[in-house]
Short mmCIF file of C-alpha atoms (C1' of nucleotides) in Angstrom, two decimals:
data_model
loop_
_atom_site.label_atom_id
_atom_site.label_comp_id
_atom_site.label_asym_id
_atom_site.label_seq_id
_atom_site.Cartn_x
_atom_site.Cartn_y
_atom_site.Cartn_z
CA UNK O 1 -43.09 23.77 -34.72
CA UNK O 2 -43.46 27.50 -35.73
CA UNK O 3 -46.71 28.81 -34.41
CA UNK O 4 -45.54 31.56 -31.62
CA UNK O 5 -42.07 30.12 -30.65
CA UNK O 6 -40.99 33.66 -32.77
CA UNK O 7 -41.82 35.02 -29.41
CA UNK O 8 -39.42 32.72 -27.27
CA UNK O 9 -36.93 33.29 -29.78
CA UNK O 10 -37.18 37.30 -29.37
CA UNK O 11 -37.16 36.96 -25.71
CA UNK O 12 -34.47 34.60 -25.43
CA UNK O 13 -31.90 36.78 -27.97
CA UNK O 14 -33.06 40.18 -26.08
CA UNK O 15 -32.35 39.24 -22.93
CA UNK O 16 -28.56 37.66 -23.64
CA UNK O 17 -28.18 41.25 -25.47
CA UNK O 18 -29.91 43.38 -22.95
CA UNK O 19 -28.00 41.91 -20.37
CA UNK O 20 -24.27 41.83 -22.46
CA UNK O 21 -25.08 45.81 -23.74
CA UNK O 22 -27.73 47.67 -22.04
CA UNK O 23 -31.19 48.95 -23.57
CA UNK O 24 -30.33 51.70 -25.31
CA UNK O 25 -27.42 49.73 -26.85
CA UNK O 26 -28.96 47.12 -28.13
CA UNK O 27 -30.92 48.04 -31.28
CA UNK O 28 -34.17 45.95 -32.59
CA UNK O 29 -32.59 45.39 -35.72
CA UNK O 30 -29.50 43.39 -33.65
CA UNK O 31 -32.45 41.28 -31.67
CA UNK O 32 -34.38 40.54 -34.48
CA UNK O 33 -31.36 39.69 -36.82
CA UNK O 34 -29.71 37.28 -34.41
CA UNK O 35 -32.86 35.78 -33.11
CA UNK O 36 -33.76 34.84 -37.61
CA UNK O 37 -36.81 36.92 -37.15
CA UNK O 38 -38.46 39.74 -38.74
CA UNK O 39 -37.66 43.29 -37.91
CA UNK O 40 -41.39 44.04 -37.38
CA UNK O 41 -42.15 41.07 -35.43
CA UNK O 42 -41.61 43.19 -32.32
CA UNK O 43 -43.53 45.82 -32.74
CA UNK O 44 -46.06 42.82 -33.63
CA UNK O 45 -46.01 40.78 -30.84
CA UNK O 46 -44.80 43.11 -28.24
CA UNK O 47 -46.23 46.42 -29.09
CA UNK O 48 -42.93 48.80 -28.33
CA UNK O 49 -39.13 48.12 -27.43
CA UNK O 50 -40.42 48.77 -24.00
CA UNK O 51 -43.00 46.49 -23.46
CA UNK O 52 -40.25 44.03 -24.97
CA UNK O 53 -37.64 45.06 -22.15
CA UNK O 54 -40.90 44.82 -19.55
CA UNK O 55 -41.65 41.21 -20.96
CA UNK O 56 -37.81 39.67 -20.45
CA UNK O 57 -38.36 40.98 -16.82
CA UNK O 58 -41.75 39.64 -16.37
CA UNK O 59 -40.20 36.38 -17.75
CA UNK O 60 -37.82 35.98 -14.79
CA UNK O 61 -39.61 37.98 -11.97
CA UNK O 62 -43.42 35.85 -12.09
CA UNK O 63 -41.73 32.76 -11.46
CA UNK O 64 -39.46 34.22 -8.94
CA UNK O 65 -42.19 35.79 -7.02
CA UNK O 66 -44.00 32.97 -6.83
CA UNK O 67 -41.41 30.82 -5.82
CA UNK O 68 -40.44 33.22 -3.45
CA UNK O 69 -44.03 33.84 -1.88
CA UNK O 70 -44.65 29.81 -1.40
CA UNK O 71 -40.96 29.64 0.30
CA UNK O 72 -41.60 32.29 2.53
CA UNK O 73 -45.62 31.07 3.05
CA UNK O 74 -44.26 27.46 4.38
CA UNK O 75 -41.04 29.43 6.78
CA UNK O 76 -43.93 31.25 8.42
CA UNK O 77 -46.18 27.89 8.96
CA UNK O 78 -43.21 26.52 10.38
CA UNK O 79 -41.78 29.25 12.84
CA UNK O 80 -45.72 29.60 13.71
CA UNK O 81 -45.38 33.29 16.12
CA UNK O 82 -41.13 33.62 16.40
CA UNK O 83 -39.50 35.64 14.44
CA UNK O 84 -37.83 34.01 11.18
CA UNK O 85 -34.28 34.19 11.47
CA UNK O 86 -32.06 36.37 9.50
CA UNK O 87 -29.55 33.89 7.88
CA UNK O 88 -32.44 31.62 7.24
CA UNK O 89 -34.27 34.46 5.52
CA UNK O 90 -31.50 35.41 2.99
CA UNK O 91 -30.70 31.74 2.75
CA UNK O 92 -34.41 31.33 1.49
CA UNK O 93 -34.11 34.16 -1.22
CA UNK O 94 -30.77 32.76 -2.45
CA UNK O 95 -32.08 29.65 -2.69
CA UNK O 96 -34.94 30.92 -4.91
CA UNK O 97 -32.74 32.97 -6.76
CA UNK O 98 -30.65 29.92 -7.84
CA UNK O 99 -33.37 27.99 -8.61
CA UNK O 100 -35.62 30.34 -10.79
CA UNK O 101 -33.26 30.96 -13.86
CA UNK O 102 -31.24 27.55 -12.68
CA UNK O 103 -33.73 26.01 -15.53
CA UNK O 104 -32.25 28.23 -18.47
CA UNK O 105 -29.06 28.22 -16.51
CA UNK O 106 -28.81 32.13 -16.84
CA UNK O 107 -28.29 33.17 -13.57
CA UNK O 108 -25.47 35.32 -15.24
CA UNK O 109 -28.05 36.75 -17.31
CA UNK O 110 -30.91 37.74 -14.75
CA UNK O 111 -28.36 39.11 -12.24
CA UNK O 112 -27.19 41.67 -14.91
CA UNK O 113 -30.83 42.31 -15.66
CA UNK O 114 -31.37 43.13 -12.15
CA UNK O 115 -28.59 45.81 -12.11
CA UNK O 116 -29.62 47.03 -15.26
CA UNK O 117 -32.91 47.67 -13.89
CA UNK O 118 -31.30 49.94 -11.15
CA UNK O 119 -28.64 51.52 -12.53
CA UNK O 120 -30.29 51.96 -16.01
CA UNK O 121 -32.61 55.40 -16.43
CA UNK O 122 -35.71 53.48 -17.68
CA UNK O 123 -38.11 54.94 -15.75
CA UNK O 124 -41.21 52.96 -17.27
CA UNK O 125 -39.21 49.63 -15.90
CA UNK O 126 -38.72 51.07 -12.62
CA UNK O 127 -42.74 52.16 -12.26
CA UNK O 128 -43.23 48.46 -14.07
CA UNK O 129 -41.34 46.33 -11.16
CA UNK O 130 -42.36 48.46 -8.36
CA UNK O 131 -46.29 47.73 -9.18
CA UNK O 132 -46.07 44.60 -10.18
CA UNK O 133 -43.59 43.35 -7.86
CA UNK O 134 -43.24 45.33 -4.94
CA UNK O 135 -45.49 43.77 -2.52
CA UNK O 136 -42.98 40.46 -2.28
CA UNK O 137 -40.50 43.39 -1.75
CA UNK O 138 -42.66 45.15 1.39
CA UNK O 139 -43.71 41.16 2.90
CA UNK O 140 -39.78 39.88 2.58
CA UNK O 141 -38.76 43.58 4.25
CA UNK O 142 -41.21 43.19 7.28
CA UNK O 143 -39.96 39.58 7.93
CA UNK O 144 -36.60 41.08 8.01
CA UNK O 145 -37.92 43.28 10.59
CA UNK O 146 -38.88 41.21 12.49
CA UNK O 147 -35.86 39.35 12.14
CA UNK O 148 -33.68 42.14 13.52
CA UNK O 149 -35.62 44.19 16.03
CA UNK O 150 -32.48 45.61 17.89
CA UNK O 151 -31.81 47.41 14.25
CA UNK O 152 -33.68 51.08 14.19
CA UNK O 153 -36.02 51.11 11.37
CA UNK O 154 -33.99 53.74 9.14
CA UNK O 155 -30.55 51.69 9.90
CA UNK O 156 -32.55 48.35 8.71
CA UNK O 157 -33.69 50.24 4.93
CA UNK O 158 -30.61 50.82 4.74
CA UNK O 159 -28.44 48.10 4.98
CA UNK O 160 -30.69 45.73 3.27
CA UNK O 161 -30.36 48.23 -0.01
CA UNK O 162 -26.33 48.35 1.02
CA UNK O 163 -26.19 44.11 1.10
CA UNK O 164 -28.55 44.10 -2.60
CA UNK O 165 -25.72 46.38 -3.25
CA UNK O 166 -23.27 44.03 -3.03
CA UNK O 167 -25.08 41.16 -4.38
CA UNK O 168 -26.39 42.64 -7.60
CA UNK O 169 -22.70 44.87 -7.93
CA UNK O 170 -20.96 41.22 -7.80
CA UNK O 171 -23.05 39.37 -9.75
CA UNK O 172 -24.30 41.44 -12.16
CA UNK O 173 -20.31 42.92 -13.24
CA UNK O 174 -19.32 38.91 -12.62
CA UNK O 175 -17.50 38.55 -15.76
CA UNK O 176 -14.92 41.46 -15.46
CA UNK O 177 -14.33 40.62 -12.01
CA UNK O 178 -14.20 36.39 -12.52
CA UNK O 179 -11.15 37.29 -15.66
CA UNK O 180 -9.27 39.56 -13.10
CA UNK O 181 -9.70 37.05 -11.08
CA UNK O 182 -8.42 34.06 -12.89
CA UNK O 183 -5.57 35.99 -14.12
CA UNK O 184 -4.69 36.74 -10.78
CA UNK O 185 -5.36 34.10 -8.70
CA UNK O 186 -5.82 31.09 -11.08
CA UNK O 187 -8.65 30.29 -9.15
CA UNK O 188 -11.96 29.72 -11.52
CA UNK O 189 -15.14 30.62 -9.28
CA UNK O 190 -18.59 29.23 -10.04
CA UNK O 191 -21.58 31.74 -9.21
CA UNK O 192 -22.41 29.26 -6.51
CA UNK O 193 -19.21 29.75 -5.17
CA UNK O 194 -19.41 33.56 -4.75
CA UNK O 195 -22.68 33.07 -3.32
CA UNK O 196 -21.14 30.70 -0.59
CA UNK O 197 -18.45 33.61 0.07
CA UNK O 198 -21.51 36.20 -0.06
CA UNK O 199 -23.08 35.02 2.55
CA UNK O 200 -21.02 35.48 5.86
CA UNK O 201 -20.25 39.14 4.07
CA UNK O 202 -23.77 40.11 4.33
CA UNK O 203 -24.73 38.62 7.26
CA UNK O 204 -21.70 40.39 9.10
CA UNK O 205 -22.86 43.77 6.78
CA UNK O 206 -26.55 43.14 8.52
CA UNK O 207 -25.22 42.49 12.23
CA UNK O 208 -22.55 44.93 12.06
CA UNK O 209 -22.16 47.59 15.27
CA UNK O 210 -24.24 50.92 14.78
CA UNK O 211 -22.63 54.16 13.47
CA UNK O 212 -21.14 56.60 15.74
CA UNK O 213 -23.36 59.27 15.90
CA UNK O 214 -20.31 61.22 15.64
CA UNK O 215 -21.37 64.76 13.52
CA UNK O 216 -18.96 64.53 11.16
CA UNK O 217 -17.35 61.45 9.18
CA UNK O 218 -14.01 62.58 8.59
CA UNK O 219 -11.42 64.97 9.57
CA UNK H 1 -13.93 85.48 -20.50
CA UNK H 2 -14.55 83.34 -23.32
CA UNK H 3 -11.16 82.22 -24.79
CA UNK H 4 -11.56 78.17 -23.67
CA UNK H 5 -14.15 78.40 -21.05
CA UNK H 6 -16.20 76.31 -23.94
CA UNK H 7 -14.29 73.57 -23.02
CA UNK H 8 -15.00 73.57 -19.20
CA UNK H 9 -18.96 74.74 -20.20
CA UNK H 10 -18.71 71.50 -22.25
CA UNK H 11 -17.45 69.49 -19.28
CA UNK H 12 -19.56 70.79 -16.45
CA UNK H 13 -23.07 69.96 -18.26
CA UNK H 14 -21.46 66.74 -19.89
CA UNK H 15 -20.95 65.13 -16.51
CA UNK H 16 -24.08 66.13 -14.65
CA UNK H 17 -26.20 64.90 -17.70
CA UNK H 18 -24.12 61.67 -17.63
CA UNK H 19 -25.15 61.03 -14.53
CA UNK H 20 -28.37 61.14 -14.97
CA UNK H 21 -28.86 59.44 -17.82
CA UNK H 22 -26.06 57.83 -19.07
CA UNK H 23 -23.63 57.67 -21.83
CA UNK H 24 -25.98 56.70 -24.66
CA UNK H 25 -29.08 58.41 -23.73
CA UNK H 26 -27.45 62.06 -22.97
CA UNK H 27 -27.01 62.97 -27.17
CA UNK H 28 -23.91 65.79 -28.17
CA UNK H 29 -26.75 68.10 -29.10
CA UNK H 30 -28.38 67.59 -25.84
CA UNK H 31 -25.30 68.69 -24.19
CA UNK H 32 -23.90 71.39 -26.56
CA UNK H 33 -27.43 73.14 -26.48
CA UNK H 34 -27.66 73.14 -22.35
CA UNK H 35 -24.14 74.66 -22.63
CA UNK H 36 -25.13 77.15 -24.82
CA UNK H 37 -22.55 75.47 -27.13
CA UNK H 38 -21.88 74.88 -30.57
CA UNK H 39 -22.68 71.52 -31.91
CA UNK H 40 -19.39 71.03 -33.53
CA UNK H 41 -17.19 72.90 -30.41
CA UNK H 42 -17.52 68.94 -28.47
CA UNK H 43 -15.23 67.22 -32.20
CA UNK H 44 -13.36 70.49 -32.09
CA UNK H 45 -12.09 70.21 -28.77
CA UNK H 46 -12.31 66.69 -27.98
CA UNK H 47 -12.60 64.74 -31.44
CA UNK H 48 -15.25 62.20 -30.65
CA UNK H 49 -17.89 61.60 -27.36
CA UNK H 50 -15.82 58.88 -26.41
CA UNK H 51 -13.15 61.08 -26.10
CA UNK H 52 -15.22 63.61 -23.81
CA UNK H 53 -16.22 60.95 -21.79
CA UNK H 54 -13.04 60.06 -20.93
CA UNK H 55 -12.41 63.51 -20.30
CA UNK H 56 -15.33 63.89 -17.70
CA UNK H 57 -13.12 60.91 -15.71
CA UNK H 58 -10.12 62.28 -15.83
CA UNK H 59 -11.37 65.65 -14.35
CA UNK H 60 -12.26 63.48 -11.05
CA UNK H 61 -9.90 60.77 -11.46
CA UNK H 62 -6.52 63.00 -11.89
CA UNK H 63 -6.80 65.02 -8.66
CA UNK H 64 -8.47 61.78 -7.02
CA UNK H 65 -5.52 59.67 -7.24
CA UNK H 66 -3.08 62.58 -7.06
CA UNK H 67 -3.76 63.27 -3.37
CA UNK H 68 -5.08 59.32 -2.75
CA UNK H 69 -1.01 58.31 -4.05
CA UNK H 70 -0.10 61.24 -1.38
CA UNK H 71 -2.28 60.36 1.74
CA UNK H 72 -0.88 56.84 0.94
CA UNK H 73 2.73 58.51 0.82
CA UNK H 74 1.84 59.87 4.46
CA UNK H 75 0.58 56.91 5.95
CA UNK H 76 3.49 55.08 4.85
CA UNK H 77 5.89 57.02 6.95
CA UNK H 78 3.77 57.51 9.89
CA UNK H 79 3.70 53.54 9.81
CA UNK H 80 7.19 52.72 8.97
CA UNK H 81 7.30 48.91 8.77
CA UNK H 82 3.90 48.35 10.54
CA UNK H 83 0.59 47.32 8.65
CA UNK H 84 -1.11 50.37 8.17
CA UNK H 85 -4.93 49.20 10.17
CA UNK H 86 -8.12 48.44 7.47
CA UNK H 87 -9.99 51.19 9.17
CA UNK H 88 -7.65 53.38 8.78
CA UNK H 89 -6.96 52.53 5.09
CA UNK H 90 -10.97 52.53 4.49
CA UNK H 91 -10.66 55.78 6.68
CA UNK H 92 -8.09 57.66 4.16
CA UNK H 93 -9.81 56.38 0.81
CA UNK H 94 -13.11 57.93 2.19
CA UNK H 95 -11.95 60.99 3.23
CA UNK H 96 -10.23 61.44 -0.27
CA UNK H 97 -13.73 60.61 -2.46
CA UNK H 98 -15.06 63.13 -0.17
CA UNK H 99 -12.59 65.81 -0.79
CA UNK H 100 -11.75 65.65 -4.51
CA UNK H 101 -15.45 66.38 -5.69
CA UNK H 102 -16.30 69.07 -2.77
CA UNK H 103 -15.00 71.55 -4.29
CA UNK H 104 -17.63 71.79 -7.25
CA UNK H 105 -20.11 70.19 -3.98
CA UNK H 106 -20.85 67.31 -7.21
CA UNK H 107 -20.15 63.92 -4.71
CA UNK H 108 -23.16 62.63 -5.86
CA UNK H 109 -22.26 63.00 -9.40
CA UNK H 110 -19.03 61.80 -9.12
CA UNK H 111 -20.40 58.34 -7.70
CA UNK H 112 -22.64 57.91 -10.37
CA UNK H 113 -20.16 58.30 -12.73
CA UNK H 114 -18.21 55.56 -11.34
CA UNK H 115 -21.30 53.32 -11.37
CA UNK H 116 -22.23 53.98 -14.60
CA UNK H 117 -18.33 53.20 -15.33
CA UNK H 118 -18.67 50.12 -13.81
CA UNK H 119 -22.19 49.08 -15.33
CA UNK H 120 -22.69 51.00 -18.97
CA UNK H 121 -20.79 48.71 -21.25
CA UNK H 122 -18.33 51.61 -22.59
CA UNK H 123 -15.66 48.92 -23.14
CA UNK H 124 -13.53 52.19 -24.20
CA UNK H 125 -14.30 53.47 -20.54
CA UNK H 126 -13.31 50.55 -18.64
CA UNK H 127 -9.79 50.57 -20.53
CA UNK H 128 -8.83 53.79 -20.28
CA UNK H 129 -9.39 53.77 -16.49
CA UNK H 130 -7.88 50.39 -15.97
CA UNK H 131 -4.73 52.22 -18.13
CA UNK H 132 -4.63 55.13 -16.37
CA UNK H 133 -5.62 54.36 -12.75
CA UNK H 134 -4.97 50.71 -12.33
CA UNK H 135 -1.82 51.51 -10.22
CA UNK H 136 -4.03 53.43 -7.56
CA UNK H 137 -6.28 50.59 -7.00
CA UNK H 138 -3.22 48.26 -7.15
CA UNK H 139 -1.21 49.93 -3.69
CA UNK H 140 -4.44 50.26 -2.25
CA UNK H 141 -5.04 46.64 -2.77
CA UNK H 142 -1.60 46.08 -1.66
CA UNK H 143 -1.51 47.84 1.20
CA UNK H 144 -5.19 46.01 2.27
CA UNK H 145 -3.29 43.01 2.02
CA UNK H 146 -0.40 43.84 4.82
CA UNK H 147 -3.66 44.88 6.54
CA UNK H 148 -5.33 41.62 6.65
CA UNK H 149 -3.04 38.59 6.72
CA UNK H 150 -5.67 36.17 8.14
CA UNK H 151 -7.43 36.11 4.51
CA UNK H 152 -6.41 34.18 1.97
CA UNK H 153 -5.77 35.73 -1.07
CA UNK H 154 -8.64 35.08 -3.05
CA UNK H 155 -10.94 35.76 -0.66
CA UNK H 156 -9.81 39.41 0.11
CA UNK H 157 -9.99 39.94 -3.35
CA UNK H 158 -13.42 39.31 -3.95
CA UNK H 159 -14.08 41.02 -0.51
CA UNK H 160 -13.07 44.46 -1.62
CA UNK H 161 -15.10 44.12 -4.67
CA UNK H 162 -17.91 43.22 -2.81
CA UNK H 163 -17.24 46.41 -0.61
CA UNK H 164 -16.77 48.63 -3.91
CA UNK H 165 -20.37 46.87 -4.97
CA UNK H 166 -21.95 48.07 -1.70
CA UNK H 167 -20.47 51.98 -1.90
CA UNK H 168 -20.65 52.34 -5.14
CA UNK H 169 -23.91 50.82 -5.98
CA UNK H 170 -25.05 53.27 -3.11
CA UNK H 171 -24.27 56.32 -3.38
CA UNK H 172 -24.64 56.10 -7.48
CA UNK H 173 -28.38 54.76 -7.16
CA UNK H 174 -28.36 57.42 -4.13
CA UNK H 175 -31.61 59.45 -5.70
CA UNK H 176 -33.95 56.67 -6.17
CA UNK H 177 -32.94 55.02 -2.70
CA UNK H 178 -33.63 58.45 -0.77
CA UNK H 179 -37.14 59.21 -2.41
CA UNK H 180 -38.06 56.06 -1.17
CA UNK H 181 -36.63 56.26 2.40
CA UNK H 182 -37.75 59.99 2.68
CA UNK H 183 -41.40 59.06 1.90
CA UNK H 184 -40.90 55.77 4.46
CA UNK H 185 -38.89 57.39 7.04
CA UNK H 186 -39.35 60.79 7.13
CA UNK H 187 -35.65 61.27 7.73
CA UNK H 188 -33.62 62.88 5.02
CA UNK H 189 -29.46 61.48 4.44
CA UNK H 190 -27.13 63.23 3.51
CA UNK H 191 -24.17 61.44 1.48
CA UNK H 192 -22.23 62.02 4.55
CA UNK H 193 -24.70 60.56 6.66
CA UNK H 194 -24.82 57.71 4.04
CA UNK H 195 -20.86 57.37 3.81
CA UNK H 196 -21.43 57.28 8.72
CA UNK H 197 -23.55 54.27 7.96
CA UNK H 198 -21.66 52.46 5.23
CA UNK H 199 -18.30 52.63 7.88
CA UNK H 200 -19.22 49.99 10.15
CA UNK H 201 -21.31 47.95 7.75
CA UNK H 202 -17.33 48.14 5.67
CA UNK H 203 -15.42 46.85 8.22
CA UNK H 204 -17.99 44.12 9.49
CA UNK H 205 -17.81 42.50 5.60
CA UNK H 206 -14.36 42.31 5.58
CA UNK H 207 -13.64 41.15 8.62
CA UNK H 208 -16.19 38.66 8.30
CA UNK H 209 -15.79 34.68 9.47
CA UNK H 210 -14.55 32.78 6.62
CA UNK H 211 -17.07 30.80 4.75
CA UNK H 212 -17.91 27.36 5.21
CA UNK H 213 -15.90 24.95 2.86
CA UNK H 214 -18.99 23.09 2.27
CA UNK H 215 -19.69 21.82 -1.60
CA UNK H 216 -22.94 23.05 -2.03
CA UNK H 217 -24.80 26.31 -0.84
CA UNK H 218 -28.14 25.17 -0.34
CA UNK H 219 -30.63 22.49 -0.74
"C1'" DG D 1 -3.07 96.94 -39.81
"C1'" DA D 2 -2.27 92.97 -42.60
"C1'" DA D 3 -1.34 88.13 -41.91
"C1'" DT D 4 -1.74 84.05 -39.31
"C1'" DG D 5 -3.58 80.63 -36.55
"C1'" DT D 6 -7.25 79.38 -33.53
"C1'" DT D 7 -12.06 79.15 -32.29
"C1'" DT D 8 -16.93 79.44 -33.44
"C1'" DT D 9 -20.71 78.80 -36.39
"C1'" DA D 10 -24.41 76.98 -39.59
"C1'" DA D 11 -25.30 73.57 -42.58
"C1'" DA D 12 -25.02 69.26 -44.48
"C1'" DC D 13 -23.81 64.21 -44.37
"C1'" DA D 14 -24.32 59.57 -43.68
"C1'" DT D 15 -26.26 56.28 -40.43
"C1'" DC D 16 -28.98 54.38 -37.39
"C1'" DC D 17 -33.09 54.15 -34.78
"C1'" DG D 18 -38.22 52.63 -33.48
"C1'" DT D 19 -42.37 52.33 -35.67
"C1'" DT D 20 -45.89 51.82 -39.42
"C1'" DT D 21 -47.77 50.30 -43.66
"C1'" DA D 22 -49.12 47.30 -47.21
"C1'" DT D 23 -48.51 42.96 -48.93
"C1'" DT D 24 -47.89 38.09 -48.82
"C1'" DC D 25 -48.02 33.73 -46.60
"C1'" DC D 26 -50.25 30.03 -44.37
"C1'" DA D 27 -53.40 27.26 -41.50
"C1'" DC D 28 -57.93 26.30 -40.27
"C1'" DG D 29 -63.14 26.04 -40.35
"C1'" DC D 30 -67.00 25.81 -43.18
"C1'" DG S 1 -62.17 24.48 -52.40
"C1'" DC S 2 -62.57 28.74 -50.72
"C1'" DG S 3 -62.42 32.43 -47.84
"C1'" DT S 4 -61.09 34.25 -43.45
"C1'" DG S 5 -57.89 35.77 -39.89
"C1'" DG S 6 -53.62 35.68 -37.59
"C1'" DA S 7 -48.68 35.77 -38.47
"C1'" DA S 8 -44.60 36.89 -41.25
"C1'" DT S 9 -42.34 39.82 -44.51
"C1'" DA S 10 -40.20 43.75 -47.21
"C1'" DA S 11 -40.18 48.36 -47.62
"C1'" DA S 12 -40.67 52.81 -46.31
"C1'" DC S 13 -41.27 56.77 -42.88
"C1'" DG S 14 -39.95 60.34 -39.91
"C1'" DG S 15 -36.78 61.57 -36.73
"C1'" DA S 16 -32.45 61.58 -34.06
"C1'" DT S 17 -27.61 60.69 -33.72
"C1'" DG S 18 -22.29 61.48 -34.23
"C1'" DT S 19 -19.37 63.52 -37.36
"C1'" DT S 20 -17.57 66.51 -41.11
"C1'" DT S 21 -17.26 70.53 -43.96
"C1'" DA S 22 -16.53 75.11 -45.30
"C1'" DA S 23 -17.18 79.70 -44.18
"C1'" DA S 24 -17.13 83.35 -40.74
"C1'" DA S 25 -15.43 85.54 -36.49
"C1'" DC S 26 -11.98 86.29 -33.46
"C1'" DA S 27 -7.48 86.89 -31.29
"C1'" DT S 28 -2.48 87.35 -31.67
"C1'" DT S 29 1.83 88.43 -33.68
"C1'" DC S 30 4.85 90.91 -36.42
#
DNA sequence: GAATGTTTTAAACATCCGTTTATTCCACGC
DNA sequence: GCGTGGAATAAACGGATGTTTAAAACATTC
């Protein structure tokens, strides 16, 4: 039963606390103590704290680009030379987005993970996800442009980052927003649900009208 | 000269290293040495770092929702018993962000303050601001609400958050997002430019077509 | 100009941190 | 059975953190 399972238990405490606290927050001596493990066993199996944060992202992101590479591999067999369209594009990554951490049901968990990973300094994690994962990034971002050829190119960068926005913003600060929510409205939302009222949101965000290109924004 | 200037040396390098790194990560001695501080002058005139970061808020947040209460005040009469339009209420709140910061030019620090805010645990932050500024959001919200009668309550709820995700997670992760789109693009933004952009892409997500009422989201 | 109250300073304090070391435990192959 | 090597453990290390203390410097008032 023992043999290297110390290493699931690590990741499986750190990334519940990562994602609860932050990095810098959440001490080795909290991960190792709740996961009934040895303080050193980190440092052991892992190398650094870093490599530890690196590892709970590799955990969710290999599957995920996998998934997401096969998905996107059998859209372009299908629509042969067209252009894939848009909402079936974004349907196609939040599919695989349910479905990667659907297993450990911790879809909470990897959304926060994800904003972490932008909002948090961490510039090794940064340098870490853009080498190891940024290609799925560039090939999903081409099919988009493809997708929406009326957009100019600048326009296009930057209302894909504005729609992640919204989606990692939402799902990542879920919990504050779902008790505000309840107390408000008495209405208890699943994350599926608030992907289902994502989805016109950032398909209207994507298709909306150009800017003016008025000179100045405001009075 | 000196008299309490310490305080305001305190404040000015506090929030600009916040920014950057974050609550946890920027240390007192970090700070107090940049401001060519005493160690001890941050307990002295604040009592703890929570305490100065609260402090760093309130130095955006008091004149923020000072004049935001009074543009509101303004719009009110002009509209008498009318709904005051969404683009115009998306208009004022913009034009407010982008005064109340201008004056020390420090927009981009102010929005990554508010991300951080929203994403650094700090559950000390989120109360204090929630104490102190929950009214503002609330006659904003309000006022959104005359503005779009078609939604149902819920829904415009979770709309304006999803808006707040897109600005905020923005303009806070504003550094990274430019390097990239400079190298890409060749075409440098300005916030303003960013804030032109982020209009239309606003007003297309709320007004968006209702979602489908169908049980699941995907296959 | 002495007294008073506020601000600044240097030093120490008590914790907490990530990492390393040295030892012990335990399973497996010979 | 014994020895070997990988894994677990307890303890310590060096350094950084927020906070407190006690003395010095300064400004203000009478």
């Amino acid at each position: 039963m023992a043999q290297t399972d110390t290493v699931t238990r690590i990741l499986d405490t750190a990334e519940v606390l990562f994602a609860e606290r932050g990095f810098a927050e959440t001490s080795l001596r909290t991960i190792t103590s709740k996961a009934k493990v040895n303080l050193a066993a980190v440092n052991y199996h892992f190398g650094s704290k870093k490599a530890l944060i690196q590892a709970v992202f590799a955990r969710y992101l290999d599957p995920f680009s996998e998934r997401f590479h096969q998905a996107l591999d059998e859209l372009e067999v299908q629509y042969r030379d067209e252009a894939i369209p848009l909402e079936v594009l974004l349907e196609t990554l939040a599919r695989t987005v349910l479905e990667v951490p659907a297993e450990r049901n911790s879809l909470k968990v990897f959304m926060r993970l994800l904003g972490l990973a932008y909002t948090q300094a961490q510039g090794h994690l940064r340098r870490y996800i853009q080498e190891h994962y940024g290609n799925v990034f560039s090939r999903f971002s081409d099919l988009v442009r493809r997708a929406t050829p009326e957009l100019p190119e600048a326009e296009r960068f930057w209302r894909l980052h504005f729609m992640l926005g919204t989606v990692i913003f939402t799902l990542s600060g879920l919990d504050a927003l779902r008790d505000i929510a309840d107390k408000d409205y008495h209405e208890h939302v699943s994350v599926r649900d608030l992907i289902r009222r994502l989805r016109p949101v950032v398909v209207a965000g994507m298709q909306a009208p150009l800017p003016d290109d008025a000179l100045k924004v405001a009075g």
